[in-house]
Amino acid sequence: MNWKTIFGKKAIVTATDRAELEGLEKKCTGFETAFKTIESRFPTNIYKRGEDVANAAVKYAEDPTEANFQKIILAGAFPSFPHTHENLEAALGGIKKRMNQILLPTHAIVKRCLRRALEATLDELRTNTAKEEAAAAADGVEYIASGRILALQGKIRDLQNEIGTPTPDENEEAREPLNWRQRLGDYL
């Protein structure tokens, strides 16, 4: 079922909601660059170490400074530690924790939008059920829910589950939900 055609006329995600969500997302743009930088420079296996040492040596040959020499030492020594991948996860984990703190208000905004979607879906279900029941009564046959009604009922259950699922701002043990664009994809 194409939810965008059903809810296209209704303002599930308002301009204010979208501006707030995009503003919070914009605050985290530098973190994504940091993730990529750390992952690319943090050697986690022996093959990457050789490549990094060779590249650092070329840079040192072009510009023999102490900083470039330290890059050779750093590239050569990192993978020799037995728990390098754990160090990488620790480095990325600190950044991810800060990003999650910044993005924490998105959960409340998304739930607010999902509640609007739930109300709109309930209205759509009531309207369609009334039409189908009236048509069945006019034809003198027993009412049986159509595929559209069943799809709307399924959407209502999905929305109720998503609204009821705890987020990290409600329960610190809850896992991080999807990005707001993915969660609200049917209404954007």
JSON list of C-alpha atoms in Angstrom, two decimals:
[
{"chain": "A", "resi": 1, "resn": "MET", "atom": "CA", "xyz": [0.00, 0.00, 0.00]},
{"chain": "A", "resi": 2, "resn": "ASN", "atom": "CA", "xyz": [1.35, 3.42, -0.92]},
{"chain": "A", "resi": 3, "resn": "TRP", "atom": "CA", "xyz": [1.15, 5.34, 2.35]},
{"chain": "A", "resi": 4, "resn": "LYS", "atom": "CA", "xyz": [2.32, 8.58, 0.76]},
{"chain": "A", "resi": 5, "resn": "THR", "atom": "CA", "xyz": [-0.86, 8.79, -1.34]},
{"chain": "A", "resi": 6, "resn": "ILE", "atom": "CA", "xyz": [-3.06, 8.12, 1.69]},
{"chain": "A", "resi": 7, "resn": "PHE", "atom": "CA", "xyz": [-1.30, 10.56, 4.01]},
{"chain": "A", "resi": 8, "resn": "GLY", "atom": "CA", "xyz": [-0.03, 13.02, 1.41]},
{"chain": "A", "resi": 9, "resn": "LYS", "atom": "CA", "xyz": [-2.77, 15.53, 2.20]},
{"chain": "A", "resi": 10, "resn": "LYS", "atom": "CA", "xyz": [-2.24, 15.38, 5.95]},
{"chain": "A", "resi": 11, "resn": "ALA", "atom": "CA", "xyz": [0.65, 17.10, 7.73]},
{"chain": "A", "resi": 12, "resn": "ILE", "atom": "CA", "xyz": [2.22, 14.18, 9.58]},
{"chain": "A", "resi": 13, "resn": "VAL", "atom": "CA", "xyz": [5.69, 15.76, 9.61]},
{"chain": "A", "resi": 14, "resn": "THR", "atom": "CA", "xyz": [5.18, 19.51, 9.88]},
{"chain": "A", "resi": 15, "resn": "ALA", "atom": "CA", "xyz": [7.66, 22.06, 8.60]},
{"chain": "A", "resi": 16, "resn": "THR", "atom": "CA", "xyz": [8.59, 22.86, 12.21]},
{"chain": "A", "resi": 17, "resn": "ASP", "atom": "CA", "xyz": [9.26, 19.19, 12.99]},
{"chain": "A", "resi": 18, "resn": "ARG", "atom": "CA", "xyz": [11.38, 18.80, 9.88]},
{"chain": "A", "resi": 19, "resn": "ALA", "atom": "CA", "xyz": [13.37, 21.97, 10.65]},
{"chain": "A", "resi": 20, "resn": "GLU", "atom": "CA", "xyz": [14.05, 20.77, 14.22]},
{"chain": "A", "resi": 21, "resn": "LEU", "atom": "CA", "xyz": [15.14, 17.32, 13.02]},
{"chain": "A", "resi": 22, "resn": "GLU", "atom": "CA", "xyz": [17.37, 18.72, 10.29]},
{"chain": "A", "resi": 23, "resn": "GLY", "atom": "CA", "xyz": [18.88, 21.22, 12.75]},
{"chain": "A", "resi": 24, "resn": "LEU", "atom": "CA", "xyz": [19.81, 18.44, 15.16]},
{"chain": "A", "resi": 25, "resn": "GLU", "atom": "CA", "xyz": [21.19, 16.37, 12.29]},
{"chain": "A", "resi": 26, "resn": "LYS", "atom": "CA", "xyz": [23.25, 19.34, 11.10]},
{"chain": "A", "resi": 27, "resn": "LYS", "atom": "CA", "xyz": [24.92, 19.59, 14.52]},
{"chain": "A", "resi": 28, "resn": "CYS", "atom": "CA", "xyz": [26.34, 16.08, 13.92]},
{"chain": "A", "resi": 29, "resn": "THR", "atom": "CA", "xyz": [27.80, 16.58, 10.45]},
{"chain": "A", "resi": 30, "resn": "GLY", "atom": "CA", "xyz": [31.35, 16.99, 11.74]},
{"chain": "A", "resi": 31, "resn": "PHE", "atom": "CA", "xyz": [31.09, 13.71, 13.64]},
{"chain": "A", "resi": 32, "resn": "GLU", "atom": "CA", "xyz": [30.52, 11.74, 10.45]},
{"chain": "A", "resi": 33, "resn": "THR", "atom": "CA", "xyz": [33.77, 13.16, 9.07]},
{"chain": "A", "resi": 34, "resn": "ALA", "atom": "CA", "xyz": [35.51, 12.21, 12.31]},
{"chain": "A", "resi": 35, "resn": "PHE", "atom": "CA", "xyz": [34.20, 8.64, 12.01]},
{"chain": "A", "resi": 36, "resn": "LYS", "atom": "CA", "xyz": [35.56, 8.31, 8.48]},
{"chain": "A", "resi": 37, "resn": "THR", "atom": "CA", "xyz": [38.88, 9.88, 9.44]},
{"chain": "A", "resi": 38, "resn": "ILE", "atom": "CA", "xyz": [39.41, 7.62, 12.44]},
{"chain": "A", "resi": 39, "resn": "GLU", "atom": "CA", "xyz": [38.40, 4.49, 10.56]},
{"chain": "A", "resi": 40, "resn": "SER", "atom": "CA", "xyz": [40.65, 5.31, 7.62]},
{"chain": "A", "resi": 41, "resn": "ARG", "atom": "CA", "xyz": [43.70, 6.19, 9.74]},
{"chain": "A", "resi": 42, "resn": "PHE", "atom": "CA", "xyz": [43.32, 3.55, 12.41]},
{"chain": "A", "resi": 43, "resn": "PRO", "atom": "CA", "xyz": [45.08, 0.43, 11.12]},
{"chain": "A", "resi": 44, "resn": "THR", "atom": "CA", "xyz": [43.39, -2.74, 12.31]},
{"chain": "A", "resi": 45, "resn": "ASN", "atom": "CA", "xyz": [45.29, -5.43, 10.47]},
{"chain": "A", "resi": 46, "resn": "ILE", "atom": "CA", "xyz": [48.78, -6.23, 9.25]},
{"chain": "A", "resi": 47, "resn": "TYR", "atom": "CA", "xyz": [48.00, -5.53, 5.59]},
{"chain": "A", "resi": 48, "resn": "LYS", "atom": "CA", "xyz": [46.75, -2.05, 6.36]},
{"chain": "A", "resi": 49, "resn": "ARG", "atom": "CA", "xyz": [49.84, -1.42, 8.50]},
{"chain": "A", "resi": 50, "resn": "GLY", "atom": "CA", "xyz": [52.21, -2.06, 5.59]},
{"chain": "A", "resi": 51, "resn": "GLU", "atom": "CA", "xyz": [50.26, 0.25, 3.32]},
{"chain": "A", "resi": 52, "resn": "ASP", "atom": "CA", "xyz": [50.09, 2.98, 5.97]},
{"chain": "A", "resi": 53, "resn": "VAL", "atom": "CA", "xyz": [53.81, 2.73, 6.75]},
{"chain": "A", "resi": 54, "resn": "ALA", "atom": "CA", "xyz": [54.68, 2.93, 3.05]},
{"chain": "A", "resi": 55, "resn": "ASN", "atom": "CA", "xyz": [52.47, 5.99, 2.51]},
{"chain": "A", "resi": 56, "resn": "ALA", "atom": "CA", "xyz": [53.88, 7.68, 5.62]},
{"chain": "A", "resi": 57, "resn": "ALA", "atom": "CA", "xyz": [57.42, 6.96, 4.43]},
{"chain": "A", "resi": 58, "resn": "VAL", "atom": "CA", "xyz": [56.70, 8.59, 1.05]},
{"chain": "A", "resi": 59, "resn": "LYS", "atom": "CA", "xyz": [55.35, 11.68, 2.81]},
{"chain": "A", "resi": 60, "resn": "TYR", "atom": "CA", "xyz": [58.43, 11.76, 5.06]},
{"chain": "A", "resi": 61, "resn": "ALA", "atom": "CA", "xyz": [60.71, 11.49, 2.03]},
{"chain": "A", "resi": 62, "resn": "GLU", "atom": "CA", "xyz": [58.94, 14.46, 0.42]},
{"chain": "A", "resi": 63, "resn": "ASP", "atom": "CA", "xyz": [58.90, 16.52, 3.63]},
{"chain": "A", "resi": 64, "resn": "PRO", "atom": "CA", "xyz": [61.34, 15.23, 6.28]},
{"chain": "A", "resi": 65, "resn": "THR", "atom": "CA", "xyz": [59.78, 16.77, 9.37]},
{"chain": "A", "resi": 66, "resn": "GLU", "atom": "CA", "xyz": [59.43, 15.32, 12.85]},
{"chain": "A", "resi": 67, "resn": "ALA", "atom": "CA", "xyz": [55.63, 15.21, 12.47]},
{"chain": "A", "resi": 68, "resn": "ASN", "atom": "CA", "xyz": [55.89, 13.09, 9.32]},
{"chain": "A", "resi": 69, "resn": "PHE", "atom": "CA", "xyz": [58.43, 10.81, 10.99]},
{"chain": "A", "resi": 70, "resn": "GLN", "atom": "CA", "xyz": [56.01, 10.30, 13.91]},
{"chain": "A", "resi": 71, "resn": "LYS", "atom": "CA", "xyz": [53.35, 9.25, 11.40]},
{"chain": "A", "resi": 72, "resn": "ILE", "atom": "CA", "xyz": [55.63, 6.42, 10.27]},
{"chain": "A", "resi": 73, "resn": "ILE", "atom": "CA", "xyz": [56.16, 5.33, 13.88]},
{"chain": "A", "resi": 74, "resn": "LEU", "atom": "CA", "xyz": [52.46, 5.59, 14.64]},
{"chain": "A", "resi": 75, "resn": "ALA", "atom": "CA", "xyz": [51.42, 3.62, 11.54]},
{"chain": "A", "resi": 76, "resn": "GLY", "atom": "CA", "xyz": [53.97, 0.93, 12.29]},
{"chain": "A", "resi": 77, "resn": "ALA", "atom": "CA", "xyz": [53.20, 0.55, 15.97]},
{"chain": "A", "resi": 78, "resn": "PHE", "atom": "CA", "xyz": [49.42, 0.63, 16.13]},
{"chain": "A", "resi": 79, "resn": "PRO", "atom": "CA", "xyz": [48.70, -2.87, 14.79]},
{"chain": "A", "resi": 80, "resn": "SER", "atom": "CA", "xyz": [51.41, -4.43, 16.90]},
{"chain": "A", "resi": 81, "resn": "PHE", "atom": "CA", "xyz": [49.17, -4.02, 19.91]},
{"chain": "A", "resi": 82, "resn": "PRO", "atom": "CA", "xyz": [46.95, -7.09, 20.31]},
{"chain": "A", "resi": 83, "resn": "HIS", "atom": "CA", "xyz": [43.70, -5.18, 20.92]},
{"chain": "A", "resi": 84, "resn": "THR", "atom": "CA", "xyz": [43.80, -2.55, 18.17]},
{"chain": "A", "resi": 85, "resn": "HIS", "atom": "CA", "xyz": [40.24, -3.22, 17.01]},
{"chain": "A", "resi": 86, "resn": "GLU", "atom": "CA", "xyz": [39.03, -2.63, 20.57]},
{"chain": "A", "resi": 87, "resn": "ASN", "atom": "CA", "xyz": [40.86, 0.70, 20.63]},
{"chain": "A", "resi": 88, "resn": "LEU", "atom": "CA", "xyz": [39.16, 1.63, 17.37]},
{"chain": "A", "resi": 89, "resn": "GLU", "atom": "CA", "xyz": [35.75, 0.73, 18.80]},
{"chain": "A", "resi": 90, "resn": "ALA", "atom": "CA", "xyz": [36.53, 2.78, 21.91]},
{"chain": "A", "resi": 91, "resn": "ALA", "atom": "CA", "xyz": [37.49, 5.81, 19.81]},
{"chain": "A", "resi": 92, "resn": "LEU", "atom": "CA", "xyz": [34.38, 5.56, 17.66]},
{"chain": "A", "resi": 93, "resn": "GLY", "atom": "CA", "xyz": [32.21, 4.77, 20.68]},
{"chain": "A", "resi": 94, "resn": "GLY", "atom": "CA", "xyz": [33.09, 8.08, 22.33]},
{"chain": "A", "resi": 95, "resn": "ILE", "atom": "CA", "xyz": [32.07, 10.00, 19.24]},
{"chain": "A", "resi": 96, "resn": "LYS", "atom": "CA", "xyz": [28.89, 7.95, 18.84]},
{"chain": "A", "resi": 97, "resn": "LYS", "atom": "CA", "xyz": [27.95, 8.64, 22.47]},
{"chain": "A", "resi": 98, "resn": "ARG", "atom": "CA", "xyz": [28.24, 12.40, 21.91]},
{"chain": "A", "resi": 99, "resn": "MET", "atom": "CA", "xyz": [26.23, 12.18, 18.69]},
{"chain": "A", "resi": 100, "resn": "ASN", "atom": "CA", "xyz": [23.50, 10.28, 20.52]},
{"chain": "A", "resi": 101, "resn": "GLN", "atom": "CA", "xyz": [23.38, 12.99, 23.20]},
{"chain": "A", "resi": 102, "resn": "ILE", "atom": "CA", "xyz": [22.92, 15.67, 20.55]},
{"chain": "A", "resi": 103, "resn": "LEU", "atom": "CA", "xyz": [20.29, 13.64, 18.68]},
{"chain": "A", "resi": 104, "resn": "LEU", "atom": "CA", "xyz": [18.33, 12.63, 21.80]},
{"chain": "A", "resi": 105, "resn": "PRO", "atom": "CA", "xyz": [15.50, 15.16, 21.19]},
{"chain": "A", "resi": 106, "resn": "THR", "atom": "CA", "xyz": [14.79, 13.56, 17.79]},
{"chain": "A", "resi": 107, "resn": "HIS", "atom": "CA", "xyz": [13.06, 10.63, 19.49]},
{"chain": "A", "resi": 108, "resn": "ALA", "atom": "CA", "xyz": [10.36, 12.85, 21.01]},
{"chain": "A", "resi": 109, "resn": "ILE", "atom": "CA", "xyz": [9.82, 14.68, 17.72]},
{"chain": "A", "resi": 110, "resn": "VAL", "atom": "CA", "xyz": [9.55, 11.40, 15.79]},
{"chain": "A", "resi": 111, "resn": "LYS", "atom": "CA", "xyz": [7.06, 9.99, 18.31]},
{"chain": "A", "resi": 112, "resn": "ARG", "atom": "CA", "xyz": [5.01, 13.18, 18.02]},
{"chain": "A", "resi": 113, "resn": "CYS", "atom": "CA", "xyz": [4.88, 12.70, 14.24]},
{"chain": "A", "resi": 114, "resn": "LEU", "atom": "CA", "xyz": [4.06, 9.00, 14.61]},
{"chain": "A", "resi": 115, "resn": "ARG", "atom": "CA", "xyz": [1.16, 9.87, 16.92]},
{"chain": "A", "resi": 116, "resn": "ARG", "atom": "CA", "xyz": [-0.19, 12.17, 14.20]},
{"chain": "A", "resi": 117, "resn": "ALA", "atom": "CA", "xyz": [0.23, 9.33, 11.71]},
{"chain": "A", "resi": 118, "resn": "LEU", "atom": "CA", "xyz": [-1.63, 6.99, 14.04]},
{"chain": "A", "resi": 119, "resn": "GLU", "atom": "CA", "xyz": [-4.54, 9.42, 14.36]},
{"chain": "A", "resi": 120, "resn": "ALA", "atom": "CA", "xyz": [-4.66, 9.88, 10.58]},
{"chain": "A", "resi": 121, "resn": "THR", "atom": "CA", "xyz": [-4.57, 6.10, 10.07]},
{"chain": "A", "resi": 122, "resn": "LEU", "atom": "CA", "xyz": [-7.37, 5.58, 12.59]},
{"chain": "A", "resi": 123, "resn": "ASP", "atom": "CA", "xyz": [-9.46, 8.23, 10.79]},
{"chain": "A", "resi": 124, "resn": "GLU", "atom": "CA", "xyz": [-8.76, 6.54, 7.46]},
{"chain": "A", "resi": 125, "resn": "LEU", "atom": "CA", "xyz": [-9.73, 3.16, 8.92]},
{"chain": "A", "resi": 126, "resn": "ARG", "atom": "CA", "xyz": [-13.01, 4.52, 10.35]},
{"chain": "A", "resi": 127, "resn": "THR", "atom": "CA", "xyz": [-13.89, 6.20, 7.05]},
{"chain": "A", "resi": 128, "resn": "ASN", "atom": "CA", "xyz": [-13.12, 3.14, 4.91]},
{"chain": "A", "resi": 129, "resn": "THR", "atom": "CA", "xyz": [-14.80, 0.71, 7.30]},
{"chain": "A", "resi": 130, "resn": "ALA", "atom": "CA", "xyz": [-17.98, 2.79, 7.32]},
{"chain": "A", "resi": 131, "resn": "LYS", "atom": "CA", "xyz": [-18.01, 2.93, 3.50]},
{"chain": "A", "resi": 132, "resn": "GLU", "atom": "CA", "xyz": [-17.46, -0.81, 3.13]},
{"chain": "A", "resi": 133, "resn": "GLU", "atom": "CA", "xyz": [-20.05, -1.70, 5.79]},
{"chain": "A", "resi": 134, "resn": "ALA", "atom": "CA", "xyz": [-22.59, 0.58, 4.11]},
{"chain": "A", "resi": 135, "resn": "ALA", "atom": "CA", "xyz": [-21.84, -0.95, 0.69]},
{"chain": "A", "resi": 136, "resn": "ALA", "atom": "CA", "xyz": [-22.20, -4.48, 2.11]},
{"chain": "A", "resi": 137, "resn": "ALA", "atom": "CA", "xyz": [-25.50, -3.59, 3.80]},
{"chain": "A", "resi": 138, "resn": "ALA", "atom": "CA", "xyz": [-26.80, -2.00, 0.59]},
{"chain": "A", "resi": 139, "resn": "ASP", "atom": "CA", "xyz": [-25.93, -5.19, -1.33]},
{"chain": "A", "resi": 140, "resn": "GLY", "atom": "CA", "xyz": [-27.46, -7.34, 1.41]},
{"chain": "A", "resi": 141, "resn": "VAL", "atom": "CA", "xyz": [-24.26, -9.32, 2.04]},
{"chain": "A", "resi": 142, "resn": "GLU", "atom": "CA", "xyz": [-22.17, -9.94, 5.11]},
{"chain": "A", "resi": 143, "resn": "TYR", "atom": "CA", "xyz": [-19.40, -7.41, 5.65]},
{"chain": "A", "resi": 144, "resn": "ILE", "atom": "CA", "xyz": [-15.89, -8.80, 5.22]},
{"chain": "A", "resi": 145, "resn": "ALA", "atom": "CA", "xyz": [-12.90, -6.49, 5.59]},
{"chain": "A", "resi": 146, "resn": "SER", "atom": "CA", "xyz": [-11.07, -5.71, 2.37]},
{"chain": "A", "resi": 147, "resn": "GLY", "atom": "CA", "xyz": [-7.34, -5.79, 1.86]},
{"chain": "A", "resi": 148, "resn": "ARG", "atom": "CA", "xyz": [-7.25, -2.03, 2.36]},
{"chain": "A", "resi": 149, "resn": "ILE", "atom": "CA", "xyz": [-8.89, -2.36, 5.79]},
{"chain": "A", "resi": 150, "resn": "LEU", "atom": "CA", "xyz": [-6.50, -5.15, 6.78]},
{"chain": "A", "resi": 151, "resn": "ALA", "atom": "CA", "xyz": [-3.52, -3.07, 5.62]},
{"chain": "A", "resi": 152, "resn": "LEU", "atom": "CA", "xyz": [-4.73, -0.09, 7.65]},
{"chain": "A", "resi": 153, "resn": "GLN", "atom": "CA", "xyz": [-5.16, -2.32, 10.72]},
{"chain": "A", "resi": 154, "resn": "GLY", "atom": "CA", "xyz": [-1.62, -3.63, 10.23]},
{"chain": "A", "resi": 155, "resn": "LYS", "atom": "CA", "xyz": [-0.28, -0.08, 9.91]},
{"chain": "A", "resi": 156, "resn": "ILE", "atom": "CA", "xyz": [-2.06, 0.88, 13.13]},
{"chain": "A", "resi": 157, "resn": "ARG", "atom": "CA", "xyz": [-0.42, -2.04, 14.97]},
{"chain": "A", "resi": 158, "resn": "ASP", "atom": "CA", "xyz": [2.99, -1.09, 13.56]},
{"chain": "A", "resi": 159, "resn": "LEU", "atom": "CA", "xyz": [2.58, 2.54, 14.61]},
{"chain": "A", "resi": 160, "resn": "GLN", "atom": "CA", "xyz": [1.39, 1.55, 18.09]},
{"chain": "A", "resi": 161, "resn": "ASN", "atom": "CA", "xyz": [4.40, -0.73, 18.48]},
{"chain": "A", "resi": 162, "resn": "GLU", "atom": "CA", "xyz": [6.83, 1.94, 17.33]},
{"chain": "A", "resi": 163, "resn": "ILE", "atom": "CA", "xyz": [5.29, 4.59, 19.57]},
{"chain": "A", "resi": 164, "resn": "GLY", "atom": "CA", "xyz": [5.33, 2.18, 22.52]},
{"chain": "A", "resi": 165, "resn": "THR", "atom": "CA", "xyz": [8.92, 1.01, 22.01]},
{"chain": "A", "resi": 166, "resn": "PRO", "atom": "CA", "xyz": [11.18, 2.73, 24.54]},
{"chain": "A", "resi": 167, "resn": "THR", "atom": "CA", "xyz": [13.92, 4.99, 23.21]},
{"chain": "A", "resi": 168, "resn": "PRO", "atom": "CA", "xyz": [17.18, 5.86, 24.99]},
{"chain": "A", "resi": 169, "resn": "ASP", "atom": "CA", "xyz": [15.67, 9.05, 26.43]},
{"chain": "A", "resi": 170, "resn": "GLU", "atom": "CA", "xyz": [12.95, 6.96, 28.10]},
{"chain": "A", "resi": 171, "resn": "ASN", "atom": "CA", "xyz": [15.02, 3.93, 29.11]},
{"chain": "A", "resi": 172, "resn": "GLU", "atom": "CA", "xyz": [18.81, 3.99, 29.09]},
{"chain": "A", "resi": 173, "resn": "GLU", "atom": "CA", "xyz": [18.95, 0.27, 28.26]},
{"chain": "A", "resi": 174, "resn": "ALA", "atom": "CA", "xyz": [16.92, 0.73, 25.06]},
{"chain": "A", "resi": 175, "resn": "ARG", "atom": "CA", "xyz": [18.81, 0.29, 21.83]},
{"chain": "A", "resi": 176, "resn": "GLU", "atom": "CA", "xyz": [19.19, 3.19, 19.46]},
{"chain": "A", "resi": 177, "resn": "PRO", "atom": "CA", "xyz": [16.33, 3.30, 16.88]},
{"chain": "A", "resi": 178, "resn": "LEU", "atom": "CA", "xyz": [16.77, 4.02, 13.19]},
{"chain": "A", "resi": 179, "resn": "ASN", "atom": "CA", "xyz": [17.52, 7.45, 11.80]},
{"chain": "A", "resi": 180, "resn": "TRP", "atom": "CA", "xyz": [14.54, 9.81, 11.79]},
{"chain": "A", "resi": 181, "resn": "ARG", "atom": "CA", "xyz": [14.42, 9.85, 7.97]},
{"chain": "A", "resi": 182, "resn": "GLN", "atom": "CA", "xyz": [14.04, 6.07, 7.91]},
{"chain": "A", "resi": 183, "resn": "ARG", "atom": "CA", "xyz": [11.46, 6.05, 10.70]},
{"chain": "A", "resi": 184, "resn": "LEU", "atom": "CA", "xyz": [9.34, 8.75, 9.04]},
{"chain": "A", "resi": 185, "resn": "GLY", "atom": "CA", "xyz": [9.99, 7.68, 5.43]},
{"chain": "A", "resi": 186, "resn": "ASP", "atom": "CA", "xyz": [6.31, 6.97, 4.69]},
{"chain": "A", "resi": 187, "resn": "TYR", "atom": "CA", "xyz": [5.34, 10.55, 5.55]},
{"chain": "A", "resi": 188, "resn": "LEU", "atom": "CA", "xyz": [8.14, 12.66, 4.05]}
]
